[in-house]
mmCIF file with all atom_site columns, C-alpha atoms in Angstrom:
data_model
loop_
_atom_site.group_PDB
_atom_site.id
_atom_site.type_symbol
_atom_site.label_atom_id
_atom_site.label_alt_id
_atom_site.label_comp_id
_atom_site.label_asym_id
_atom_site.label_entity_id
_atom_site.label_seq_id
_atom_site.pdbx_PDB_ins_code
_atom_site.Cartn_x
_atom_site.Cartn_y
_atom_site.Cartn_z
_atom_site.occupancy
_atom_site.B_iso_or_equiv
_atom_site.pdbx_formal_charge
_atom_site.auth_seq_id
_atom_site.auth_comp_id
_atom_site.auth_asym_id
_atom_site.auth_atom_id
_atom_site.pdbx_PDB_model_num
ATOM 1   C CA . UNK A 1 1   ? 0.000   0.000  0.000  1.00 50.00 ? 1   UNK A CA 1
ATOM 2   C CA . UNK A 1 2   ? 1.307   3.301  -1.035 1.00 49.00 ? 2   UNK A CA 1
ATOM 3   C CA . UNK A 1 3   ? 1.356   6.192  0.979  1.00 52.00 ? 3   UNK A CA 1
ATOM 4   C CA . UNK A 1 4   ? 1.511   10.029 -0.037 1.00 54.00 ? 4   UNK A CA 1
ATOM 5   C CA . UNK A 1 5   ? 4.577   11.779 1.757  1.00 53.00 ? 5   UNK A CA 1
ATOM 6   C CA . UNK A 1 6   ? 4.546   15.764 1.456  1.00 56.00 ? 6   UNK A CA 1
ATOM 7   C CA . UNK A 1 7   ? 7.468   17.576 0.640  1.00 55.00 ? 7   UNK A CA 1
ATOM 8   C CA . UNK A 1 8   ? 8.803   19.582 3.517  1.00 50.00 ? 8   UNK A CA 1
ATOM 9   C CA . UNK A 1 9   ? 9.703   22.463 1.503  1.00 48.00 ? 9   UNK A CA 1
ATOM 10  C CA . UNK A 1 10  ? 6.432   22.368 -0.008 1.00 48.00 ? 10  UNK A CA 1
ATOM 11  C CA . UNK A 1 11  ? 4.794   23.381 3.604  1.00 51.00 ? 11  UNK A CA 1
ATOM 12  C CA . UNK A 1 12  ? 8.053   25.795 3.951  1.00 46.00 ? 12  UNK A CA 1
ATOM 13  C CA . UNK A 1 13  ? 7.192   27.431 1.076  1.00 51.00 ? 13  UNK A CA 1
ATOM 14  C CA . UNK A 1 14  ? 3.593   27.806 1.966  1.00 52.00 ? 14  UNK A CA 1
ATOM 15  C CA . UNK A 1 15  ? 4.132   29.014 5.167  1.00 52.00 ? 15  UNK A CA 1
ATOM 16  C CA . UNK A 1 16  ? 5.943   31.649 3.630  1.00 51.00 ? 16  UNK A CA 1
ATOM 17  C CA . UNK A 1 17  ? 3.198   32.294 0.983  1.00 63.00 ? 17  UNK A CA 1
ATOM 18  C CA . UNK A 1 18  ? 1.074   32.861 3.983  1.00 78.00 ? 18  UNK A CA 1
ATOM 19  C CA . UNK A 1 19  ? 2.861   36.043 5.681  1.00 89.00 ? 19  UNK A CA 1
ATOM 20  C CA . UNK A 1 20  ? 3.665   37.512 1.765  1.00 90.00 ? 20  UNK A CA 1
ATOM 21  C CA . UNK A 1 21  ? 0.682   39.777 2.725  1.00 93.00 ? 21  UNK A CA 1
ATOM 22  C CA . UNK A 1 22  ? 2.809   40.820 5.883  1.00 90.00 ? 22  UNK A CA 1
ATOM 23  C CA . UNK A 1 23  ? 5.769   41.741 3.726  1.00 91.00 ? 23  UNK A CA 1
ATOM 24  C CA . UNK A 1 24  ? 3.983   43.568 1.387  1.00 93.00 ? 24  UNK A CA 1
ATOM 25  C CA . UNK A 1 25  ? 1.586   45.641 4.282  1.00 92.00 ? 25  UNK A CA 1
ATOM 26  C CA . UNK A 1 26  ? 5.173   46.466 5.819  1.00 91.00 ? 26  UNK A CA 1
ATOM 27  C CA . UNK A 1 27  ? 6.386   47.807 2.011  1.00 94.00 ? 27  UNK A CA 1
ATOM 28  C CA . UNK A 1 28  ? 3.280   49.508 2.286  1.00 93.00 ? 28  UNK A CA 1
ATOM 29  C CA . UNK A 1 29  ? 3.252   51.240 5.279  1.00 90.00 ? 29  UNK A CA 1
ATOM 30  C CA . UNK A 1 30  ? 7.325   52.633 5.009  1.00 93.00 ? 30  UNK A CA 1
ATOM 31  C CA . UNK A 1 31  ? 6.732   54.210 1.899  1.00 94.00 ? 31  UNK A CA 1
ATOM 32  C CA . UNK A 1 32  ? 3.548   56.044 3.206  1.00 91.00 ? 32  UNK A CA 1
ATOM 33  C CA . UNK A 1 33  ? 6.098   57.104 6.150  1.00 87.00 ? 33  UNK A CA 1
ATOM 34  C CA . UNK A 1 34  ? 8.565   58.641 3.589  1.00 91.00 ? 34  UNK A CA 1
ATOM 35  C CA . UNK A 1 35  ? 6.383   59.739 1.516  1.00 92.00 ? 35  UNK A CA 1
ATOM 36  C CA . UNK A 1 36  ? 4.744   61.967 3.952  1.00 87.00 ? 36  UNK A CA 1
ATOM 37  C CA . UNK A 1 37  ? 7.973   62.859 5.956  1.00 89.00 ? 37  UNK A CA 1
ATOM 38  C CA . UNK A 1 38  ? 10.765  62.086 3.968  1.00 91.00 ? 38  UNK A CA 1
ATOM 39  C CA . UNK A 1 39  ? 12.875  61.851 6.905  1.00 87.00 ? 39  UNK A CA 1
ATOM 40  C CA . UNK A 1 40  ? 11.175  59.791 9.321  1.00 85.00 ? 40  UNK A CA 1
ATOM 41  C CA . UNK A 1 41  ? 13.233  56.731 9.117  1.00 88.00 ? 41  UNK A CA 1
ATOM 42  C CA . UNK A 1 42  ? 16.640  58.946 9.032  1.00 84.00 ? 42  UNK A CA 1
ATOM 43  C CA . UNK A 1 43  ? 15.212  60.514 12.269 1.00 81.00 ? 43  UNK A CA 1
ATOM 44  C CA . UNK A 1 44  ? 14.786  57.045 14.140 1.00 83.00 ? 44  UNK A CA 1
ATOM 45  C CA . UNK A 1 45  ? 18.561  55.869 13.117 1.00 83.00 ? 45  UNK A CA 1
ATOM 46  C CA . UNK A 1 46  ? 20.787  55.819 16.289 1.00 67.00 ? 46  UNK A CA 1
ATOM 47  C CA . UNK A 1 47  ? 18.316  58.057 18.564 1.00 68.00 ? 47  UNK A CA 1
ATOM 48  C CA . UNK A 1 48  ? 15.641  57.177 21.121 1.00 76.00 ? 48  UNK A CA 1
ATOM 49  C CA . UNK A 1 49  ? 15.414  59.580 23.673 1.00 87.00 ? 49  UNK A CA 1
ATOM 50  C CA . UNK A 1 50  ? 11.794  58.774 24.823 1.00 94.00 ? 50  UNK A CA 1
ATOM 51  C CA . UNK A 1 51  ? 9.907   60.845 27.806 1.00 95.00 ? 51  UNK A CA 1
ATOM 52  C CA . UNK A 1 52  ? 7.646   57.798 28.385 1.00 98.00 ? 52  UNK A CA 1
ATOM 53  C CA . UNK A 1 53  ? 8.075   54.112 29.466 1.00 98.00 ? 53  UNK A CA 1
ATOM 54  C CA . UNK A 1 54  ? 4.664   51.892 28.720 1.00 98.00 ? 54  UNK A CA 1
ATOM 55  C CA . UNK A 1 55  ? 4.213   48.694 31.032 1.00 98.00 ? 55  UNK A CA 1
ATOM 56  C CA . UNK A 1 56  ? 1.245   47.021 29.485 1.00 98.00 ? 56  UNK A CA 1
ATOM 57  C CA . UNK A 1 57  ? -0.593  44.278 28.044 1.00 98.00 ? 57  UNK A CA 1
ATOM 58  C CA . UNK A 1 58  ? 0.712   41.484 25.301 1.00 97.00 ? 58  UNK A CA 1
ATOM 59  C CA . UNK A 1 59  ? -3.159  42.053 24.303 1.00 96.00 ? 59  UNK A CA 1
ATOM 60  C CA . UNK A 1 60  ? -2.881  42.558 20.560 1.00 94.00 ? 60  UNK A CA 1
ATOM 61  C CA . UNK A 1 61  ? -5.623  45.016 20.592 1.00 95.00 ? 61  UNK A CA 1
ATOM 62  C CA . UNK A 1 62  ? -3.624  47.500 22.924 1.00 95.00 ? 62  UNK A CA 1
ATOM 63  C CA . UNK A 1 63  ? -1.184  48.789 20.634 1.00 93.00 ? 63  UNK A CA 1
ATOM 64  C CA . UNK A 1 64  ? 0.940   50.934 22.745 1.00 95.00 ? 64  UNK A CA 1
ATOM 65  C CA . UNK A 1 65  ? 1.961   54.236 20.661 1.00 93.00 ? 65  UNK A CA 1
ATOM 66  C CA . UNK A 1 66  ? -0.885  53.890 18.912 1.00 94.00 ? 66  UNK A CA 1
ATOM 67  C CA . UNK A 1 67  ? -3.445  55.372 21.587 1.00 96.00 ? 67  UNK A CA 1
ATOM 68  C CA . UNK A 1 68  ? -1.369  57.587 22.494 1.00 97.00 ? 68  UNK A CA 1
ATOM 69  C CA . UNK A 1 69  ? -0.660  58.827 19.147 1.00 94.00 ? 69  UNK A CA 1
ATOM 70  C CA . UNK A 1 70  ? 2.938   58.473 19.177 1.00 92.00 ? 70  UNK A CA 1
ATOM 71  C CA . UNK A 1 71  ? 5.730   57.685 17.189 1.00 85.00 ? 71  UNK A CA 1
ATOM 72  C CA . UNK A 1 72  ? 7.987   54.848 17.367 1.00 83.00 ? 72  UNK A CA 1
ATOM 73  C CA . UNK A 1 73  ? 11.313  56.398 19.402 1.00 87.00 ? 73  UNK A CA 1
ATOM 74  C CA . UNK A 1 74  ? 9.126   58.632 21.379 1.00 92.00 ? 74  UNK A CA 1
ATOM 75  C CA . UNK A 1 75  ? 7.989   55.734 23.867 1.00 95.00 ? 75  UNK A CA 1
ATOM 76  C CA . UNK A 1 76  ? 9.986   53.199 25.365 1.00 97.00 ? 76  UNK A CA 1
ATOM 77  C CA . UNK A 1 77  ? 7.545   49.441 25.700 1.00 97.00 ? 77  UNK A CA 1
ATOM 78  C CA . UNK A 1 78  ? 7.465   46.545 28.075 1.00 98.00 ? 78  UNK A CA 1
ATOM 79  C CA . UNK A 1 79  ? 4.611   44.192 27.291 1.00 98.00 ? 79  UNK A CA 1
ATOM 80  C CA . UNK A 1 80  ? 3.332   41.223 29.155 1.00 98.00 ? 80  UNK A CA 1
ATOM 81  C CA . UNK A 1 81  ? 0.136   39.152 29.804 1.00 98.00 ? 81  UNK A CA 1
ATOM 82  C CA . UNK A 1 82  ? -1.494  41.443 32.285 1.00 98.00 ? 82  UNK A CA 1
ATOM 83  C CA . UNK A 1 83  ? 1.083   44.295 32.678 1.00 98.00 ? 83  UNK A CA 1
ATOM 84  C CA . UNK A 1 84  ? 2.422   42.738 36.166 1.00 98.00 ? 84  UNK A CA 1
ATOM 85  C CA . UNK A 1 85  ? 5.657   45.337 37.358 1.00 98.00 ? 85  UNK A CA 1
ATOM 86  C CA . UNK A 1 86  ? 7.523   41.878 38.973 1.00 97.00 ? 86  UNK A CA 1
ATOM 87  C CA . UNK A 1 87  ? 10.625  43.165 40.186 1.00 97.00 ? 87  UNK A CA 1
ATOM 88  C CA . UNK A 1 88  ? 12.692  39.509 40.610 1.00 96.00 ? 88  UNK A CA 1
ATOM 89  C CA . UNK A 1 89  ? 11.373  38.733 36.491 1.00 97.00 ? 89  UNK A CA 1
ATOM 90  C CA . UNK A 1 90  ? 14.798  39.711 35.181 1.00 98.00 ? 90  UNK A CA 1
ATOM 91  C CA . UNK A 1 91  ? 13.127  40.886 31.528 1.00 98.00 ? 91  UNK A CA 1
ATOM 92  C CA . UNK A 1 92  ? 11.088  43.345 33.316 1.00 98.00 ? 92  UNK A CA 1
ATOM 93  C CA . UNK A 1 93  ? 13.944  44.536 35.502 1.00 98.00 ? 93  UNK A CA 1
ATOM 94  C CA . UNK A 1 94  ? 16.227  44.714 32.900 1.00 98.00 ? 94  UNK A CA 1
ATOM 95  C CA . UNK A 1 95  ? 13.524  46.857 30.685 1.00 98.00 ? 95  UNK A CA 1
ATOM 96  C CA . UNK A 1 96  ? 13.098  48.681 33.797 1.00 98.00 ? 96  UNK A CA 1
ATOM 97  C CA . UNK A 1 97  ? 16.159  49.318 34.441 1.00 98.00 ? 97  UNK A CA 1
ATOM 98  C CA . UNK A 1 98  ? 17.306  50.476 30.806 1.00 98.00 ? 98  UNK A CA 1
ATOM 99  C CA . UNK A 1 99  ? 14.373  52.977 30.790 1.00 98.00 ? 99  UNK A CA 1
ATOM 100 C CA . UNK A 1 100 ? 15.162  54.553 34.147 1.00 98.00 ? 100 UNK A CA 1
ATOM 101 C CA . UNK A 1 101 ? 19.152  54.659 34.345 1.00 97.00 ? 101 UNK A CA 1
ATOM 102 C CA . UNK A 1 102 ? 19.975  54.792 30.592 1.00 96.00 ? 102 UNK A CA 1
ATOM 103 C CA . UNK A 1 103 ? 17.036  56.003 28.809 1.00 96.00 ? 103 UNK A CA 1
ATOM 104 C CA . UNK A 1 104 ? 15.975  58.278 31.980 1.00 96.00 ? 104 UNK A CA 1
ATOM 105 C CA . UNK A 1 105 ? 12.505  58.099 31.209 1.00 97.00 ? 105 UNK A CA 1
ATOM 106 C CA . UNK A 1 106 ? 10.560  61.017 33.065 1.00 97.00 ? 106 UNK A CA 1
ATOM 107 C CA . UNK A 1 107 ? 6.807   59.087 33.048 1.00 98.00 ? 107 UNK A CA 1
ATOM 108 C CA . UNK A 1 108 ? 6.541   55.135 34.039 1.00 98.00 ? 108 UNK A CA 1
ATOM 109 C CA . UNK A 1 109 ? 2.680   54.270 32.813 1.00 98.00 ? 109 UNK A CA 1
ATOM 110 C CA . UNK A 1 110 ? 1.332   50.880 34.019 1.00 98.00 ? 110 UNK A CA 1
ATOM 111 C CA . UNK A 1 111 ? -1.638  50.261 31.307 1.00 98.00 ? 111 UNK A CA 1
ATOM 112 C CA . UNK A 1 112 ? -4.353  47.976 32.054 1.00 98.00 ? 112 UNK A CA 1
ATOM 113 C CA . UNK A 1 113 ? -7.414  47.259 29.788 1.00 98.00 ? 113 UNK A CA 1
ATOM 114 C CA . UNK A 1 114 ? -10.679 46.069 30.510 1.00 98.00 ? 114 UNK A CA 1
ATOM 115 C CA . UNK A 1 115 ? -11.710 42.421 28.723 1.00 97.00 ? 115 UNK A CA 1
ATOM 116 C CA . UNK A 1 116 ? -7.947  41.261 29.714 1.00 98.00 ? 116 UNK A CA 1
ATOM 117 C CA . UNK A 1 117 ? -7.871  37.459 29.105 1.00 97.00 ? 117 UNK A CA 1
ATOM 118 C CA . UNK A 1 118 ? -5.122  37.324 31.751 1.00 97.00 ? 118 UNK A CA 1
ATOM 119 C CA . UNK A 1 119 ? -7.396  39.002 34.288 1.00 97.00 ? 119 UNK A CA 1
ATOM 120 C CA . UNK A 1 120 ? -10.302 36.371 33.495 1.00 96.00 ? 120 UNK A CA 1
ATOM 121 C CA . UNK A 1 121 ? -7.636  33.685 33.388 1.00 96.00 ? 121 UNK A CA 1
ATOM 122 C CA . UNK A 1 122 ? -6.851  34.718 37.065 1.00 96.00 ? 122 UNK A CA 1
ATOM 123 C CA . UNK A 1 123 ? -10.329 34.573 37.886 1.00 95.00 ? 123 UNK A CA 1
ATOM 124 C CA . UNK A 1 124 ? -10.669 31.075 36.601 1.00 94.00 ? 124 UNK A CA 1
ATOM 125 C CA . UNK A 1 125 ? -9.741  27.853 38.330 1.00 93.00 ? 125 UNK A CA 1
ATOM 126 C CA . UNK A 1 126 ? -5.880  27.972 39.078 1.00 92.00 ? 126 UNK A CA 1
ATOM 127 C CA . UNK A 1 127 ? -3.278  25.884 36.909 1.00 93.00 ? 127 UNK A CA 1
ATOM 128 C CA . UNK A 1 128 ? -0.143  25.063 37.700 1.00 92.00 ? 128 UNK A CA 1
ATOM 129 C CA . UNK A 1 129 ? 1.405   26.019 34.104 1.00 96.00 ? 129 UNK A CA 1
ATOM 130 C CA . UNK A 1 130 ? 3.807   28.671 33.431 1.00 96.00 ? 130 UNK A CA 1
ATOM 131 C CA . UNK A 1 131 ? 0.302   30.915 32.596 1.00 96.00 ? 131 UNK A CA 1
ATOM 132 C CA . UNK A 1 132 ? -1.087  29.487 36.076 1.00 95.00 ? 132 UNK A CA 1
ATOM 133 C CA . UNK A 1 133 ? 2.099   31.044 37.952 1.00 96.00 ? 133 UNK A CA 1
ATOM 134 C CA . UNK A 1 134 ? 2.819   34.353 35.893 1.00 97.00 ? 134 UNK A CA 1
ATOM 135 C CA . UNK A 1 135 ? -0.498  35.575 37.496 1.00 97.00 ? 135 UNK A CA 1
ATOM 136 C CA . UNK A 1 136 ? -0.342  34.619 41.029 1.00 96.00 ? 136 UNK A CA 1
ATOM 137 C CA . UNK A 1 137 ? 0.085   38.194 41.654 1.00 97.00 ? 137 UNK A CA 1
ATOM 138 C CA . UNK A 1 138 ? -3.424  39.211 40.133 1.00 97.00 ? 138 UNK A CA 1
ATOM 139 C CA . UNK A 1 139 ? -5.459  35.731 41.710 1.00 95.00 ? 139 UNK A CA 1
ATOM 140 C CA . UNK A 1 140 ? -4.062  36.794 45.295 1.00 94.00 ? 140 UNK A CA 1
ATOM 141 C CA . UNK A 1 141 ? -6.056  40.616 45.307 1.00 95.00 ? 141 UNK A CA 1
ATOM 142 C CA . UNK A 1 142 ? -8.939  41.071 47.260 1.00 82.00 ? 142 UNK A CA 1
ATOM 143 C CA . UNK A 1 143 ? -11.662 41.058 43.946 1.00 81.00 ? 143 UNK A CA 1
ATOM 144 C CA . UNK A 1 144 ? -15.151 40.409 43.774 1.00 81.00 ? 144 UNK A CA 1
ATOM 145 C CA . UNK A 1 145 ? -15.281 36.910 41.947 1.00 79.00 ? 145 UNK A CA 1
ATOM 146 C CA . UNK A 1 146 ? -17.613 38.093 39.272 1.00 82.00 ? 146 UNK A CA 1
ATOM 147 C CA . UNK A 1 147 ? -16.004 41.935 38.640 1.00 95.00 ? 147 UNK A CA 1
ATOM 148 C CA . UNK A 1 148 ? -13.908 41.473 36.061 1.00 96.00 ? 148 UNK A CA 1
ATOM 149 C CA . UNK A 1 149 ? -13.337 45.358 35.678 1.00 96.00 ? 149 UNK A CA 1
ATOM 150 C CA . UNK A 1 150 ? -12.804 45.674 39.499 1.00 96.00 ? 150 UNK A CA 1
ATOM 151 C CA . UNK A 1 151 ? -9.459  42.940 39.413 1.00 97.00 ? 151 UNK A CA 1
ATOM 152 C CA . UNK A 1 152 ? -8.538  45.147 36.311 1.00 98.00 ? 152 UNK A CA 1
ATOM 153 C CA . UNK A 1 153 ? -8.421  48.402 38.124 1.00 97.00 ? 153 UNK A CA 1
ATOM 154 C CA . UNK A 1 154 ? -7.232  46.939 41.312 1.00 97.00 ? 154 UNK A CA 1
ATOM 155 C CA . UNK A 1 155 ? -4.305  45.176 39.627 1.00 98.00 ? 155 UNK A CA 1
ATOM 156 C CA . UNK A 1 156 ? -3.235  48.163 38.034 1.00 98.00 ? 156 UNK A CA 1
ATOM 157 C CA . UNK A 1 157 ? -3.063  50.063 41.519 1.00 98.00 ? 157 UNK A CA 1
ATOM 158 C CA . UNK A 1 158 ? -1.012  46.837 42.528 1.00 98.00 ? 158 UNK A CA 1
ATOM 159 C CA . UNK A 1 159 ? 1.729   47.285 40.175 1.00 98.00 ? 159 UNK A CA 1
ATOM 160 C CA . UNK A 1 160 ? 1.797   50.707 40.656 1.00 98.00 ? 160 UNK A CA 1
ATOM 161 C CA . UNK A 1 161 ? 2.662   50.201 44.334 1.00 98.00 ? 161 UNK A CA 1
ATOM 162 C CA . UNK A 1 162 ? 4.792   47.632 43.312 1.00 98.00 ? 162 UNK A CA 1
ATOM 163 C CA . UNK A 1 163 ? 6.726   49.869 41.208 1.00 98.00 ? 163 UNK A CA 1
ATOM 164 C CA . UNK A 1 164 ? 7.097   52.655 44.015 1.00 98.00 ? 164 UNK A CA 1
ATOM 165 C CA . UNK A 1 165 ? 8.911   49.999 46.143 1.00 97.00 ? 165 UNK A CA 1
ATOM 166 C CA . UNK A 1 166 ? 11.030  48.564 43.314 1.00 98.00 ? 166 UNK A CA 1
ATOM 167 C CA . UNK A 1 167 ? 14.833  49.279 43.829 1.00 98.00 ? 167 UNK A CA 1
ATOM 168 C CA . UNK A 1 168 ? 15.326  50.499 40.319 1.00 98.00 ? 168 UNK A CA 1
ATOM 169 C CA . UNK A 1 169 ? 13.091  53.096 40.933 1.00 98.00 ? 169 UNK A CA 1
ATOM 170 C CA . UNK A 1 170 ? 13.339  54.028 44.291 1.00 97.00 ? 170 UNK A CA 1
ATOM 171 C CA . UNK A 1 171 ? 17.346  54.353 43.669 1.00 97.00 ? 171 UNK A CA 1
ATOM 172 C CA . UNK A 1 172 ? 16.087  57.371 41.005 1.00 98.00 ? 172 UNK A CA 1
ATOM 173 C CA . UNK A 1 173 ? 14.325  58.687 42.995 1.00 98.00 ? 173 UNK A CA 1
ATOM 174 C CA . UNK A 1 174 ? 17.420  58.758 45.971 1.00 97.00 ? 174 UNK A CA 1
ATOM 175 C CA . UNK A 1 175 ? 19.335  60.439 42.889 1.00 96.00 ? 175 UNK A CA 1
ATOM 176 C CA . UNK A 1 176 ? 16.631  63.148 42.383 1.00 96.00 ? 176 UNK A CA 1
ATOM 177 C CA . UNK A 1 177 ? 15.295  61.814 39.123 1.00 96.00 ? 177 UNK A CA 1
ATOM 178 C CA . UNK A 1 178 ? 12.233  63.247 37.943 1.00 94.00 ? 178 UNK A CA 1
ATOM 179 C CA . UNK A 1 179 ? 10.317  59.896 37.406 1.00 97.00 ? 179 UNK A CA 1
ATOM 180 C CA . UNK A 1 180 ? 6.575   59.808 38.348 1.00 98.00 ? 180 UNK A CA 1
ATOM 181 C CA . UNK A 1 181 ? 4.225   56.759 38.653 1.00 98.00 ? 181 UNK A CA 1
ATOM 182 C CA . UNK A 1 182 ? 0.908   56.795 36.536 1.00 98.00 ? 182 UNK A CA 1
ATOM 183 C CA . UNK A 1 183 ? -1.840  54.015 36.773 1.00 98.00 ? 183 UNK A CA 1
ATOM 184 C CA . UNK A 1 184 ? -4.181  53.651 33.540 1.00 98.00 ? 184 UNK A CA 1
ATOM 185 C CA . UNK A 1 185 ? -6.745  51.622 32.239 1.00 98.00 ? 185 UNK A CA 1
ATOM 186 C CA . UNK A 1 186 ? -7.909  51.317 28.557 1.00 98.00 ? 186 UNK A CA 1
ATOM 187 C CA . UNK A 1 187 ? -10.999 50.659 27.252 1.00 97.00 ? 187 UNK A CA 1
ATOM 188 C CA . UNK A 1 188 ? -10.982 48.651 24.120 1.00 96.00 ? 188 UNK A CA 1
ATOM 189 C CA . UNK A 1 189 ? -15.052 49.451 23.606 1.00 96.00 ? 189 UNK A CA 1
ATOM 190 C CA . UNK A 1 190 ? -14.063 53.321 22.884 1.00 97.00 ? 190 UNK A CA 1
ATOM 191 C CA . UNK A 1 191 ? -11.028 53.437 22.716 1.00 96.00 ? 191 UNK A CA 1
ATOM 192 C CA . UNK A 1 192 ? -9.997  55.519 25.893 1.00 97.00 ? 192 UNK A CA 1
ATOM 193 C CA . UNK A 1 193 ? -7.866  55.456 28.577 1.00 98.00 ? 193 UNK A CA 1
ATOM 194 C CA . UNK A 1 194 ? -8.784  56.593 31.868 1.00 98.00 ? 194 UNK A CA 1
ATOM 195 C CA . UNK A 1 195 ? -6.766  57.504 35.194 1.00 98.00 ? 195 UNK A CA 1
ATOM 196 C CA . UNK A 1 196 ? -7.198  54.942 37.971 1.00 98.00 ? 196 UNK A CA 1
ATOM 197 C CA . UNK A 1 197 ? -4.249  56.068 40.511 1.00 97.00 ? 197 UNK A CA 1
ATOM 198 C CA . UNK A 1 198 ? -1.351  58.446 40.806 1.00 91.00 ? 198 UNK A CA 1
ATOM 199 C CA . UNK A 1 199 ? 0.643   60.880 39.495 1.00 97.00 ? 199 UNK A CA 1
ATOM 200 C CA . UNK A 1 200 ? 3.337   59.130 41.972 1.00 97.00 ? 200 UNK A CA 1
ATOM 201 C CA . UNK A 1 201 ? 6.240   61.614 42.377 1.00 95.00 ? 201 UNK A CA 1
ATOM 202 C CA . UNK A 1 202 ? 9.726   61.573 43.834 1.00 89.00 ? 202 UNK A CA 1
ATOM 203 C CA . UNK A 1 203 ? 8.900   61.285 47.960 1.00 84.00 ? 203 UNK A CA 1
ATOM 204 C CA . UNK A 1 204 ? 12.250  62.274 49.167 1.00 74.00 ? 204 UNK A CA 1
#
């Protein structure tokens, strides 16, 4: 009996087919950049001097500079499922750290959205997968077990706090840094983004 065995580079080749539309979007979208400011890419070579560092969501529909309106170089991003500030995870320290000591960021923004699938994740029977652990953090705040929008908010003021505490920051702040804290949440329905704690200054 004979079987049929694909060719490997036949899926290869495919798969690449498949993200063509990528390419071409990307094509696209830099010679709309140039075309309207000649010099935008020239501009972005070997700077970023950003005023802003964004600690948000991996949610694809929260596209950092984006809501904000901003261009890429004028905000420095951290993403990860539900914008947790853990100070021992050494890629947020380390993107932490870069944005306070060598990019000397004057704004730190913890973003939260409402609809987060890792908030409802942490509000759902706990695993004990790498998911199951990120978000300990979240599943251990006082909530309301059917507020979804409540363990939003409330995580966002948790990282916040966490923040003030962290090392990174509060050695800034020791050095007289103008850093201050900002809570926000964003609401994918319309598209805003609303204050939920701070400005956190410098308290020394």
């Amino acid at each position: 009996m004979r079987h049929d065995v694909k060719d490997p580079s036949s899926e290869i080749k495919q798969e690449g087919d498949d993200l063509s539309c990528l390419l071409a979007r990307n094509r696209e979208w830099a010679s709309s950049k140039t075309k309207d400011d000649p010099n935008f890419f020239s501009r972005l070579v070997g700077q970023q001097h950003p005023r802003y560092f964004w600690i948000g969501c991996s949610d694809s529909r929260v596209p950092a500079t984006e809501i904000v309106d901003l261009d890429p170089g004028e905000m420095f991003v951290h993403r990860n499922i539900a914008n947790l500030a853990v100070a021992d995870d050494p890629n947020f320290a380390a993107a932490l750290l870069f944005a306070v000591d060598v990019l000397q960021v004057q704004h730190v923004l913890v973003v939260g959205h409402y609809g987060c699938g890792g908030i409802q994740a942490a509000m759902a029977p706990e695993t004990h997968d790498a998911v199951g652990e990120w978000l300990a953090p979240v599943r251990s705040l006082d909530h309301d077990p059917a507020d979804a929008h409540q363990l939003c908010e409330r995580n966002i003021i948790a990282q916040v706090s966490a923040l003030a505490r962290n090392p990174i920051v509060c050695g800034a702040w020791k050095r007289g840094a103008r850093l201050t804290l900002h809570g926000w949440v964003y609401a994918i329905g319309d598209g805003l983004l609303r204050t939920i704690c701070g400005p956190i200054t410098n308290p020394l």
